[in-house]
Amino acid sequence: MRKPVLRASDVSGAVAAAREAVSPRSGAGESWFRYNPDVLITFITGNTSYGQWRRDDYRSALQGGFIKLINTLRLGIFDDGLYYGLSRMWGDVVREEEIQRRALGEPVGRLPLIGVVPSSRYNEADTEYPHDVPVSIGSANAPPPKFPLDGYHPLYAMMESQSYKESSLLRVAFEREVQEELNRRATSGRREEGRKFVGVPMVAFLFQGELDDLDRIRAYLEAKVPIVIMEGCGGLGNILSSAIHESAELDGPGLRTSVGTQLQRAFPFLREDEYSMVDCLNSVMEVLKLGFPDQQGPLLSIMNCRQMENFGDLQSFVLKSVIGSSSTKATPDLFEHFLSLAVKCNNHTVALNMLLNKAPWSDMELPESVFELALLLPNREMFVDIYLQHLFRTRKYVSDVKLLKLFREAKDRQFFPEHVWEGIMRYSIVEPVGPDFITSGLNWLIKELTGVRNYIDAYGLTAAAYGQTEDFNNATEEKKAMNALIVHAVLFNRPKMVKTLIKHHAEPLPQALFAESLFHGLYKRVSNAATGVGLKNIANDLAKVAVDIFDKGVQKSGQRGPVILTQRFPDFNDKTPLELAYDTNNKGFVAHGSVQGWLDQYYSNFIRVKGNYDSLKLFLSAVLVFPMYIWLSFPLLRQPTTAPIDDPAKEGVLRPRTEEDINRVLAKVKRYQTGGADAENTTMSQQRPPLGQMIHAVWSAPVVRFYAWHLFYWMFIILICVDIMLPPCRFIGVDIAVFVITISIWSDIVTRTLYDQRHYRKIFWVERSYDLISQTLFNILFFLYRIAPYRYDHPFAGRVILAFGILYYCYRVWSFFYYMEKTFGPVIRIVGQMFCDDLARWLVLLAPFMIATTLIFQGVITPDWPLTGDDWRHAWYRGVFTIFAGFPNELEYTPGCERQRTKGLSAPWRHTDRSGRADGIPPERCWTGEYDDYSCPTVSFWSYFFVIQYYVLLKLGLSNLLSAFYVYRQLQQAAQANLVWKYHRARVVMDYANRTSMPPPFYALGYIYRLIFERKTPRLGSGLTNKGVSREAIEWDTYTFWKGVALDYFRGKEQEAEAPKVPQQQVKTLTEIQADLALLAKKLTAADRKMMDVEEYTRQTGRTAQDAAQMKSNRLRSVSEVAQPYPHKQSRASPYPATAISRLYVPDDRVDWQDSLDDYRPEVYNKAAGEFSGEESPWVDSESDLRSVSGRSRGRRCWITTQDGQAVSYNVDSNGNPLNPFGRTGLRGRGGMPRFGPNHKVYLLITNSSAAGFRYIVQRTPTSDATLPQRFLGHHESEYAVACLLLDAFLYDTTTLNETDLDVEDVTSMPMMSDTMMDILRGRLAKIMENFGAQALTLGELYRGYLDSALNTDNAWMEVVVFHLTVPSFGIDRFTTYKWKLYGSDTLPQDFEGAIVRQAYQQSSEA
C-alpha cells in the first residue's frame, strides 16, 4: 500500500505541507491527525547509530518506555523517518502496538508517527542500510550517509534541501505550523462548544545529537519549545547537560572553556578548524541562554539515561518540561490542561510539586473535568484523594448524567461488563449501559448484592448537582454523591479507589462495612473462581478496615463506641453499623471487645444486677417479681428531675463566679467532648420507676426471653420423651399436647420469617429452610400416625416418627442453647467443623478401602451366599460396623459348621445333591465353600490375609488419620472458632431482642400482631442508648470524630506502605540537595561579583520606582473605568438590592458567555409591576414582552459601543432572553429594573464655579441625601428630552417630571437639547439674575455606555448617559429638594456618581 508523502523545499512549502497534513483540501484524503493530540513530541538525534550507547538492555528499556508513552498520552510524534537509530525503533514500536491492538480486538487506527525526512540523507534505492555499522559524523570531510525509509512509519514529510542543517530548519517550520494548525482546528471546535482551547504543547527530546542540530535546537528554544536532554547517551546532549550542571552563570568565561574542551573531545575535527570551533561554542552558549529565560520557566531539562528506570517514566519528563516552561503564562484553562495531562500520566507527584503546591497555579480552582477524568481512568486514586483533600464538592458533580457517563466511559472495561453487566444482570456485553440502569437497575443490583434497597437516588443527585433541592443539606447531599462514587468504584473492582473515598467520607465506618458487603455479594455471584478469590480477599480487607477504624475510634474515646454502634443511617435502610457487620458476616467487627461489651449490656436490657449469676437473677426477677427490688437497678428508667442549681448564666452573667460554677461548666464541656447528652440543670432521680415499667423492662431483656424459651423448650422435650415411653393408642391427650406445642414452634418460625423478611433483616435461609421443612414433615406425619384414626393401623410407624422428632428437637439444643454458653460455644463450633469437613474428607478416603474390603469379605469368607439381596445387606453391615468394632469370631471354627463339612475331598468342587440347600439353586452347581451351610465362614489363609490388611489400614492408619484431622482442626480453628461463636452469640442476642414480649408458646401471636399493626422497623437498642442525644448531634459527632479517625487510620497505612521506600527516597533527596547546594555555592560566588553594581543601580532607580508606584496608587479611576470594569463586580454582588436573594457564584474567569460554566442555572427574579413608582410603572415589561425585546422592535437600542465607535448588538438565548453583553451575573430575569435588555438612564450633572470652589447640584431622595438628578428613560422618550425635564424639575424644585408643562417631545438631538435648556434657564433665571444672557453656559456629554450596577441581571442591565451642564452661580436656599454641594475629593464616594463629579472637576480645572 502506498503511504502518503508530503514535500517541502522552502519555508512556505513546509507551512503548506503542515496545513495539508492537518486539514487536507476537499478530496485530498483524510487528516493525518484524527484527534487533537495531548502533546507533540519531536526527536533531535542526528546520529545514524547509537554511538557509545550500545547496551541492549537499555535499548529494550527505551523501547518499552516509548510503548508506555504512546499508551498513556495521545501523541503526535516527529522523527527522521529513516531506517536507523531512534527512527527505526519508533517504527518497531508502531508495528508492535498495532499487533497488540489487533490481538486484543481493539480498533487499529493510524498512529500519528510522522517521519520528517531530510532529503540529504535519504537513499531512494531499495537496499537496507546495515544499521549496526557505526557511521562517523564527527568528520568535516566525511560524505553524508544515506538511508532508506523505515517501512513501519505510516506518514512521511520530505524536507527537500541540499544540506542536513537546512532540512532541520524546514522541519522546525513544518512542525511549528502543524502545531498552530492543530490549535486553530481545536479552537474552532471548542468555540462551538463554548469552551476555550489552550493549545497543543510541543516537547523536543535531544538524544545524542550532532553539531548540525545546534541551529535546530536554537530554533525550538526561540519558539519556546521545551527540550529534554537525554544525558548519558553521548553526543551534543552530554555537552549541554554537563554545561548546565557545572555552570554558575551561563555567560561566564569558565563555562566557555569547559564547553570548548568538551566540544573538541566529542568532535575532534574542531581542533583543526578554529572558526568552526568559535561558531559552535557561540551557538552552544546562545542555546544555554535561550534555555533559561529570565521571565519564564526553564526550557531545558535533563533526563538521566544512566538510570534505566527513567525510561519507563518518559511521560513524567514530558509533563515536567511542559509545565515548567509555561509557569509565567498561567491561566485557568492552562491549569486544567496541565492537570489533565498529569492525570493521564498518573503522576500525582508532579501535579502536587509543580501545580497544586506552587504559585501561581496553587491559587486556581480545581477543574471538575479533571476530577471526572480521574474517575474514568483506572488507578487514579491519588488524584481523587487530592481533590477531596481540597474539599472538592462532589455533590456539584455527581448527577444521573455524570453517573451514566462514568459507567459508560470508564477505561477499565473488563470487570464490570463481563462479571456484572453480563454475568449478574444478564445483559449482552455489547449492549450499552442505558439511563434505566442508573435510575432503577443500579438499585436492583445493590439490593441483590447487599439487601439494601433504594440506595442511589438518581433524581436527588441530579437535583443537588443543579441546586434544585428545596431542603438543601450540603452534608447530606455530599454523602449521597460519595455513596454513588463508592458503588461505581466497587462495581469496577477498584479497591484502592474505594478506600480513598471511604477515607474522605463523612461516615467512614458504615461505608467500609457497606463496601465490604458489595464485594462479598460480587464474590458470591461471579463465575470465575480466580476472580471470586480476589473479590473475597478484597472484602476481607475492607472488613479489617472497618474493624481497625472502629478500634482506633474506641481507643481515642471509649464512649463513642456504643453511640456509633446503635446509630441508624438512612442510606442503609436505617440499619446500624452492628447490623451491617452482622449482615455481611464481619465476624471480626462483631467479636470486637467493645461490641461484645455493649452486647453484654444489651443482653440484659442495660439492667444492672447486684452480685454474680446475672442471668439467673434476671430470670428469677422476671418470674417472681419481688427479687427485682433486691437485685436489680434500672439506670435508663430513672427520670431526670430539675434541681435548683444557681446558674450565673441565668442571671445574664456570661462567666462563672465561683469554683462550683467553674466545675459545672467544665463538666458540661467534658460531656460535650465525649458525646454525652446535655444534662444541664438536671439530676437523675434515685427513686425506683413504677412496677409496670420494671416488669416490662425485665421481660424485654433478651436474656429473660432466651431463658424463658429455653425453659419452655426443655419442658417440651421432657413431654415428647414421656410420650414415646407411654404405651401406644392409650394416651391420646399427650399426643395432642405434643402436636399443639410443635405447631406453636412451627408457627413461631413461620411468622418470624415473614416479619424478618418484611423488615429486611438477614435470614439464614439454609438453617431456616431446614427447620421449616423438618418441622412441617414431622407435624404432618405425627398428626397422621399419632392423632388421626389411621394411627391404629400403624402404631409402630407412629412411634418411629416420634423417635425422629425426639432426635431433631434434642439435637437443636446444640445449635440454639449450648452455643450461647461461653464454655461450650467455641468447642461446639470446632466439633461442627470436624463433623462437616474433616469426617466427610475422612470418609472419602475410607470409601475405597471399605467398599473393596466389604465385597472381598463377602466373596471370600462366605463364598456360597445366595444372591437374594440379603448378601448385600450382610456385606454392608459387616463393612460399616467394622469401623466401630471388629468381628474376629467370623474366622473361628464352630462345631455346628464342622459337622456340615463337605465330603469327598477327592472331588470337592463338584456336587450334585444340593437342591435343598437354598431356594432357586439348580440341582447341580459349583459349590465354593467347605461347608454345606452357606452361612458358615470359609477359613483360609486368604481369609486371614484380607481381614488383617483391612484392620491394619483401618485401625492403625485411617483411624489415626481421623484423629490427626481433629487435632489439626482444633489448632487451626481455635481463634476462628471464638470469632464465630461471638458472631453467633450476637446473632442470638439480636434475634431475641427483636422477638415479641409474649411468653412461649405464644410467640406467633406477637408476630401476627406486629405484622398487622406495626409499620416501622423496630430499632436495635431504641430507647436504650443515645437517650437524650439528638439525631443532629449524632450526625455531627459522626462527621467530626469518625471522619478524623478514618483520616488518621489511612494516613498511618500510607506511612506504613511508604516506610520501605523511605531510605531510598532519603538517599535520592540528599543527593539532590548536595547537587543543589554545590550549584548554589557557585551562583552565590558569581552573585557577589555583581552585588556592587546592582547596589549602585538600585540607588539610582529606587527613588524613581517609588515615585512611579506612588503616582500609580494615587491615580483615580475615570468614569468609564468605574462604569465598565471587566469583569463586572457590582453586577455579581449579593444579596440583590432590596431582597434577600443571593446570586449564583460566578468566578471571574467564567463571567464571559464564551467561557463554559457547567450547571449554571441561576435564580429568576422579576420585581412586580405594582412595586414600581407611578412614574415608572407604565414602562415595566411583562414576561410576554420578551419576544418584542428579542426582536428589537421597541427601541431597545444599545448605548454600548466598541473602540471604533460601532454600536454593540446584544445577543439573546434560545428562549429569546436578552443576554448581558458584559457576561454572567448569577441572576436571571428583569430584576429590580423595569425593562428586559438595556434599561436606559439619564444623569444630569449641573455645576458652577464660585468663589467658594467647584459646586454641583445634588437631589434629596427618601433613600439618600445626595444623589445626582437622574431618571430612567421611558417608552419612546429621548434622552435629550429627559435631560431637559430633569433641568426643569430642578429649577421648579420638584422630583416629579410629569408635573411640569414643558413640551419636549421634539427634542431628539444635542443641539435641540442645548437650545431648549437655554430657553428653560432664560425663563427661570433671567428674572433673578442680571445680565443673564452674558453668563457662560456650557453643555456636553460626559459618558455614554454600560454601567456596572448591583441591579443588573443576565437579562436586564443598565446603560446610562451623563450630560454636564455648567450654569451661573445662583442661590437656591429655599429649595427643599435640591442643594449645592461643594466639591472635595476626600468626601466623594468611590462609585459611579463620584467618578462623574471628579471627572467634571478635572475637566473644569484643565479648562
mmCIF file of C-alpha atoms in Angstrom, residues 578-785:
data_model
loop_
_atom_site.group_PDB
_atom_site.id
_atom_site.type_symbol
_atom_site.label_atom_id
_atom_site.label_comp_id
_atom_site.label_asym_id
_atom_site.label_seq_id
_atom_site.Cartn_x
_atom_site.Cartn_y
_atom_site.Cartn_z
ATOM 1 C CA LEU A 578 -23.639 -3.508 64.031
ATOM 2 C CA GLU A 579 -26.455 -4.736 61.809
ATOM 3 C CA LEU A 580 -24.405 -4.026 58.701
ATOM 4 C CA ALA A 581 -21.486 -6.017 60.106
ATOM 5 C CA TYR A 582 -23.844 -8.804 61.072
ATOM 6 C CA ASP A 583 -25.410 -8.892 57.593
ATOM 7 C CA THR A 584 -22.000 -9.142 55.923
ATOM 8 C CA ASN A 585 -20.689 -11.831 58.298
ATOM 9 C CA ASN A 586 -17.982 -9.485 59.538
ATOM 10 C CA LYS A 587 -17.067 -11.670 62.483
ATOM 11 C CA GLY A 588 -14.042 -9.581 63.406
ATOM 12 C CA PHE A 589 -16.204 -6.493 63.915
ATOM 13 C CA VAL A 590 -18.898 -8.321 65.883
ATOM 14 C CA ALA A 591 -16.248 -10.043 68.012
ATOM 15 C CA HIS A 592 -14.562 -6.756 68.904
ATOM 16 C CA GLY A 593 -14.272 -6.271 72.638
ATOM 17 C CA SER A 594 -16.249 -3.044 72.664
ATOM 18 C CA VAL A 595 -19.032 -4.604 70.615
ATOM 19 C CA GLN A 596 -19.178 -7.643 72.852
ATOM 20 C CA GLY A 597 -19.183 -5.421 75.920
ATOM 21 C CA TRP A 598 -22.113 -3.488 74.549
ATOM 22 C CA LEU A 599 -23.882 -6.761 73.669
ATOM 23 C CA ASP A 600 -23.431 -7.934 77.270
ATOM 24 C CA GLN A 601 -25.295 -4.843 78.461
ATOM 25 C CA TYR A 602 -27.843 -5.095 75.689
ATOM 26 C CA TYR A 603 -28.381 -8.771 76.544
ATOM 27 C CA SER A 604 -29.641 -7.665 79.963
ATOM 28 C CA ASN A 605 -31.512 -4.646 78.577
ATOM 29 C CA PHE A 606 -28.967 -2.428 80.381
ATOM 30 C CA ILE A 607 -30.347 -3.550 83.732
ATOM 31 C CA ARG A 608 -27.739 -3.707 86.478
ATOM 32 C CA VAL A 609 -27.655 -6.844 88.647
ATOM 33 C CA LYS A 610 -26.038 -6.987 92.049
ATOM 34 C CA GLY A 611 -23.567 -9.791 92.642
ATOM 35 C CA ASN A 612 -22.944 -12.803 90.407
ATOM 36 C CA TYR A 613 -25.258 -15.038 88.372
ATOM 37 C CA ASP A 614 -26.717 -12.122 86.422
ATOM 38 C CA SER A 615 -28.780 -14.206 84.017
ATOM 39 C CA LEU A 616 -30.311 -16.369 86.730
ATOM 40 C CA LYS A 617 -31.199 -13.399 88.919
ATOM 41 C CA LEU A 618 -32.785 -11.564 85.992
ATOM 42 C CA PHE A 619 -34.870 -14.580 85.056
ATOM 43 C CA LEU A 620 -35.990 -15.183 88.660
ATOM 44 C CA SER A 621 -36.876 -11.496 88.981
ATOM 45 C CA ALA A 622 -38.972 -11.753 85.840
ATOM 46 C CA VAL A 623 -40.831 -14.797 87.154
ATOM 47 C CA LEU A 624 -41.132 -13.935 90.852
ATOM 48 C CA VAL A 625 -41.195 -10.105 90.509
ATOM 49 C CA PHE A 626 -40.219 -9.299 94.120
ATOM 50 C CA PRO A 627 -36.461 -10.096 93.683
ATOM 51 C CA MET A 628 -36.090 -7.148 91.324
ATOM 52 C CA TYR A 629 -36.376 -4.854 94.354
ATOM 53 C CA ILE A 630 -33.372 -6.640 95.848
ATOM 54 C CA TRP A 631 -31.085 -7.461 92.951
ATOM 55 C CA LEU A 632 -31.891 -5.051 90.091
ATOM 56 C CA SER A 633 -31.448 -1.389 89.305
ATOM 57 C CA PHE A 634 -32.727 0.417 86.201
ATOM 58 C CA PRO A 635 -30.417 3.334 85.302
ATOM 59 C CA LEU A 636 -32.128 4.028 81.983
ATOM 60 C CA LEU A 637 -35.558 4.225 83.595
ATOM 61 C CA ARG A 638 -34.575 6.923 86.069
ATOM 62 C CA GLN A 639 -36.400 10.108 85.264
ATOM 63 C CA PRO A 640 -34.383 13.339 85.136
ATOM 64 C CA THR A 641 -35.672 15.918 87.593
ATOM 65 C CA THR A 642 -34.843 19.590 87.681
ATOM 66 C CA ALA A 643 -32.596 20.542 90.555
ATOM 67 C CA PRO A 644 -32.427 24.093 91.942
ATOM 68 C CA ILE A 645 -28.989 24.976 90.646
ATOM 69 C CA ASP A 646 -27.807 28.536 90.953
ATOM 70 C CA ASP A 647 -26.585 29.164 87.437
ATOM 71 C CA PRO A 648 -24.932 32.545 86.922
ATOM 72 C CA ALA A 649 -25.744 32.379 83.235
ATOM 73 C CA LYS A 650 -29.430 32.555 84.068
ATOM 74 C CA GLU A 651 -28.843 35.979 85.612
ATOM 75 C CA GLY A 652 -27.189 37.292 82.474
ATOM 76 C CA VAL A 653 -23.589 36.745 83.627
ATOM 77 C CA LEU A 654 -21.563 35.072 80.892
ATOM 78 C CA ARG A 655 -18.635 33.896 83.038
ATOM 79 C CA PRO A 656 -18.587 31.719 86.192
ATOM 80 C CA ARG A 657 -18.313 33.442 89.543
ATOM 81 C CA THR A 658 -17.348 30.648 91.917
ATOM 82 C CA GLU A 659 -15.293 27.498 91.838
ATOM 83 C CA GLU A 660 -18.515 25.480 91.816
ATOM 84 C CA ASP A 661 -19.619 27.315 88.688
ATOM 85 C CA ILE A 662 -16.269 26.581 87.066
ATOM 86 C CA ASN A 663 -16.508 22.877 87.855
ATOM 87 C CA ARG A 664 -20.047 22.731 86.496
ATOM 88 C CA VAL A 665 -19.015 24.411 83.233
ATOM 89 C CA LEU A 666 -16.017 22.092 82.867
ATOM 90 C CA ALA A 667 -18.233 19.077 83.445
ATOM 91 C CA LYS A 668 -20.590 20.255 80.766
ATOM 92 C CA VAL A 669 -17.710 20.775 78.311
ATOM 93 C CA LYS A 670 -16.459 17.285 79.089
ATOM 94 C CA ARG A 671 -19.885 15.815 78.390
ATOM 95 C CA TYR A 672 -19.975 17.557 75.022
ATOM 96 C CA GLN A 673 -16.472 16.346 74.157
ATOM 97 C CA THR A 674 -17.321 12.763 74.963
ATOM 98 C CA GLY A 675 -20.599 12.820 73.080
ATOM 99 C CA GLY A 676 -22.720 12.779 76.212
ATOM 100 C CA ALA A 677 -26.179 14.227 76.481
ATOM 101 C CA ASP A 678 -26.730 17.777 77.576
ATOM 102 C CA ALA A 679 -27.874 17.307 81.125
ATOM 103 C CA GLU A 680 -27.583 20.917 82.200
ATOM 104 C CA ASN A 681 -29.566 21.761 85.302
ATOM 105 C CA THR A 682 -30.761 18.144 85.655
ATOM 106 C CA THR A 683 -30.026 15.355 88.057
ATOM 107 C CA MET A 684 -31.034 11.697 87.986
ATOM 108 C CA SER A 685 -33.780 10.719 90.321
ATOM 109 C CA GLN A 686 -32.751 7.903 92.618
ATOM 110 C CA GLN A 687 -36.322 6.669 93.094
ATOM 111 C CA ARG A 688 -37.298 3.361 91.510
ATOM 112 C CA PRO A 689 -39.502 3.503 88.412
ATOM 113 C CA PRO A 690 -43.067 2.215 88.550
ATOM 114 C CA LEU A 691 -43.562 -1.549 88.853
ATOM 115 C CA GLY A 692 -45.111 -1.853 85.409
ATOM 116 C CA GLN A 693 -42.105 -0.254 83.752
ATOM 117 C CA MET A 694 -39.732 -2.503 85.667
ATOM 118 C CA ILE A 695 -41.660 -5.656 84.691
ATOM 119 C CA HIS A 696 -41.720 -4.549 81.043
ATOM 120 C CA ALA A 697 -38.005 -3.756 81.107
ATOM 121 C CA VAL A 698 -37.138 -7.134 82.650
ATOM 122 C CA TRP A 699 -39.281 -9.123 80.229
ATOM 123 C CA SER A 700 -37.860 -7.078 77.333
ATOM 124 C CA ALA A 701 -34.337 -8.186 78.208
ATOM 125 C CA PRO A 702 -33.086 -10.698 75.601
ATOM 126 C CA VAL A 703 -31.594 -12.869 78.343
ATOM 127 C CA VAL A 704 -35.004 -13.285 80.037
ATOM 128 C CA ARG A 705 -36.670 -14.126 76.731
ATOM 129 C CA PHE A 706 -33.866 -16.567 75.949
ATOM 130 C CA TYR A 707 -34.113 -18.446 79.245
ATOM 131 C CA ALA A 708 -37.899 -18.400 79.193
ATOM 132 C CA TRP A 709 -37.805 -20.042 75.792
ATOM 133 C CA HIS A 710 -35.047 -22.340 76.997
ATOM 134 C CA LEU A 711 -37.122 -23.490 79.970
ATOM 135 C CA PHE A 712 -40.194 -23.976 77.829
ATOM 136 C CA TYR A 713 -38.186 -25.942 75.271
ATOM 137 C CA TRP A 714 -36.793 -28.356 77.892
ATOM 138 C CA MET A 715 -40.278 -28.921 79.266
ATOM 139 C CA PHE A 716 -41.402 -29.755 75.736
ATOM 140 C CA ILE A 717 -38.507 -32.227 75.307
ATOM 141 C CA ILE A 718 -39.485 -33.931 78.564
ATOM 142 C CA LEU A 719 -43.073 -34.179 77.333
ATOM 143 C CA ILE A 720 -42.124 -35.664 73.980
ATOM 144 C CA CYS A 721 -39.748 -38.153 75.647
ATOM 145 C CA VAL A 722 -42.506 -39.248 78.031
ATOM 146 C CA ASP A 723 -44.811 -39.640 75.043
ATOM 147 C CA ILE A 724 -42.559 -42.176 73.348
ATOM 148 C CA MET A 725 -42.322 -44.237 76.527
ATOM 149 C CA LEU A 726 -46.082 -44.485 77.012
ATOM 150 C CA PRO A 727 -47.999 -47.418 75.526
ATOM 151 C CA PRO A 728 -49.437 -46.575 72.122
ATOM 152 C CA CYS A 729 -53.078 -45.734 71.447
ATOM 153 C CA ARG A 730 -53.890 -45.078 75.145
ATOM 154 C CA PHE A 731 -52.712 -41.531 75.913
ATOM 155 C CA ILE A 732 -54.078 -39.512 73.003
ATOM 156 C CA GLY A 733 -54.060 -36.361 75.183
ATOM 157 C CA VAL A 734 -50.280 -36.413 75.463
ATOM 158 C CA ASP A 735 -50.017 -36.746 71.687
ATOM 159 C CA ILE A 736 -52.342 -33.788 71.218
ATOM 160 C CA ALA A 737 -50.281 -31.694 73.662
ATOM 161 C CA VAL A 738 -47.080 -32.551 71.759
ATOM 162 C CA PHE A 739 -48.773 -31.701 68.472
ATOM 163 C CA VAL A 740 -50.024 -28.339 69.749
ATOM 164 C CA ILE A 741 -46.588 -27.336 71.026
ATOM 165 C CA THR A 742 -44.827 -28.401 67.819
ATOM 166 C CA ILE A 743 -47.387 -26.425 65.833
ATOM 167 C CA SER A 744 -46.686 -23.371 68.016
ATOM 168 C CA ILE A 745 -42.930 -23.777 67.438
ATOM 169 C CA TRP A 746 -43.537 -24.124 63.700
ATOM 170 C CA SER A 747 -45.834 -21.063 63.706
ATOM 171 C CA ASP A 748 -43.160 -19.072 65.531
ATOM 172 C CA ILE A 749 -40.627 -19.871 62.817
ATOM 173 C CA VAL A 750 -43.066 -19.052 60.006
ATOM 174 C CA THR A 751 -44.255 -15.728 61.441
ATOM 175 C CA ARG A 752 -40.734 -14.712 62.462
ATOM 176 C CA THR A 753 -39.536 -15.407 58.937
ATOM 177 C CA LEU A 754 -42.304 -13.255 57.469
ATOM 178 C CA TYR A 755 -41.552 -10.479 59.937
ATOM 179 C CA ASP A 756 -37.814 -10.536 59.257
ATOM 180 C CA GLN A 757 -38.399 -10.567 55.532
ATOM 181 C CA ARG A 758 -40.724 -7.592 55.771
ATOM 182 C CA HIS A 759 -38.168 -5.602 57.748
ATOM 183 C CA TYR A 760 -35.203 -6.585 55.554
ATOM 184 C CA ARG A 761 -33.372 -8.467 58.267
ATOM 185 C CA LYS A 762 -30.787 -11.041 57.438
ATOM 186 C CA ILE A 763 -32.182 -14.579 57.323
ATOM 187 C CA PHE A 764 -30.006 -17.660 57.288
ATOM 188 C CA TRP A 765 -32.113 -19.406 54.702
ATOM 189 C CA VAL A 766 -30.343 -22.759 54.824
ATOM 190 C CA GLU A 767 -30.959 -23.220 58.530
ATOM 191 C CA ARG A 768 -34.401 -21.628 58.413
ATOM 192 C CA SER A 769 -35.471 -23.786 55.458
ATOM 193 C CA TYR A 770 -34.160 -26.922 57.163
ATOM 194 C CA ASP A 771 -36.182 -26.111 60.285
ATOM 195 C CA LEU A 772 -39.343 -25.303 58.358
ATOM 196 C CA ILE A 773 -39.186 -28.395 56.138
ATOM 197 C CA SER A 774 -38.282 -30.742 59.000
ATOM 198 C CA GLN A 775 -40.990 -29.472 61.310
ATOM 199 C CA THR A 776 -43.602 -29.359 58.558
ATOM 200 C CA LEU A 777 -42.983 -33.004 57.645
ATOM 201 C CA PHE A 778 -42.913 -34.051 61.275
ATOM 202 C CA ASN A 779 -46.181 -32.275 62.094
ATOM 203 C CA ILE A 780 -47.959 -33.816 59.116
ATOM 204 C CA LEU A 781 -46.724 -37.334 59.763
ATOM 205 C CA PHE A 782 -47.207 -37.000 63.502
ATOM 206 C CA PHE A 783 -50.825 -35.980 63.007
ATOM 207 C CA LEU A 784 -51.479 -38.851 60.601
ATOM 208 C CA TYR A 785 -49.801 -41.627 62.585
#
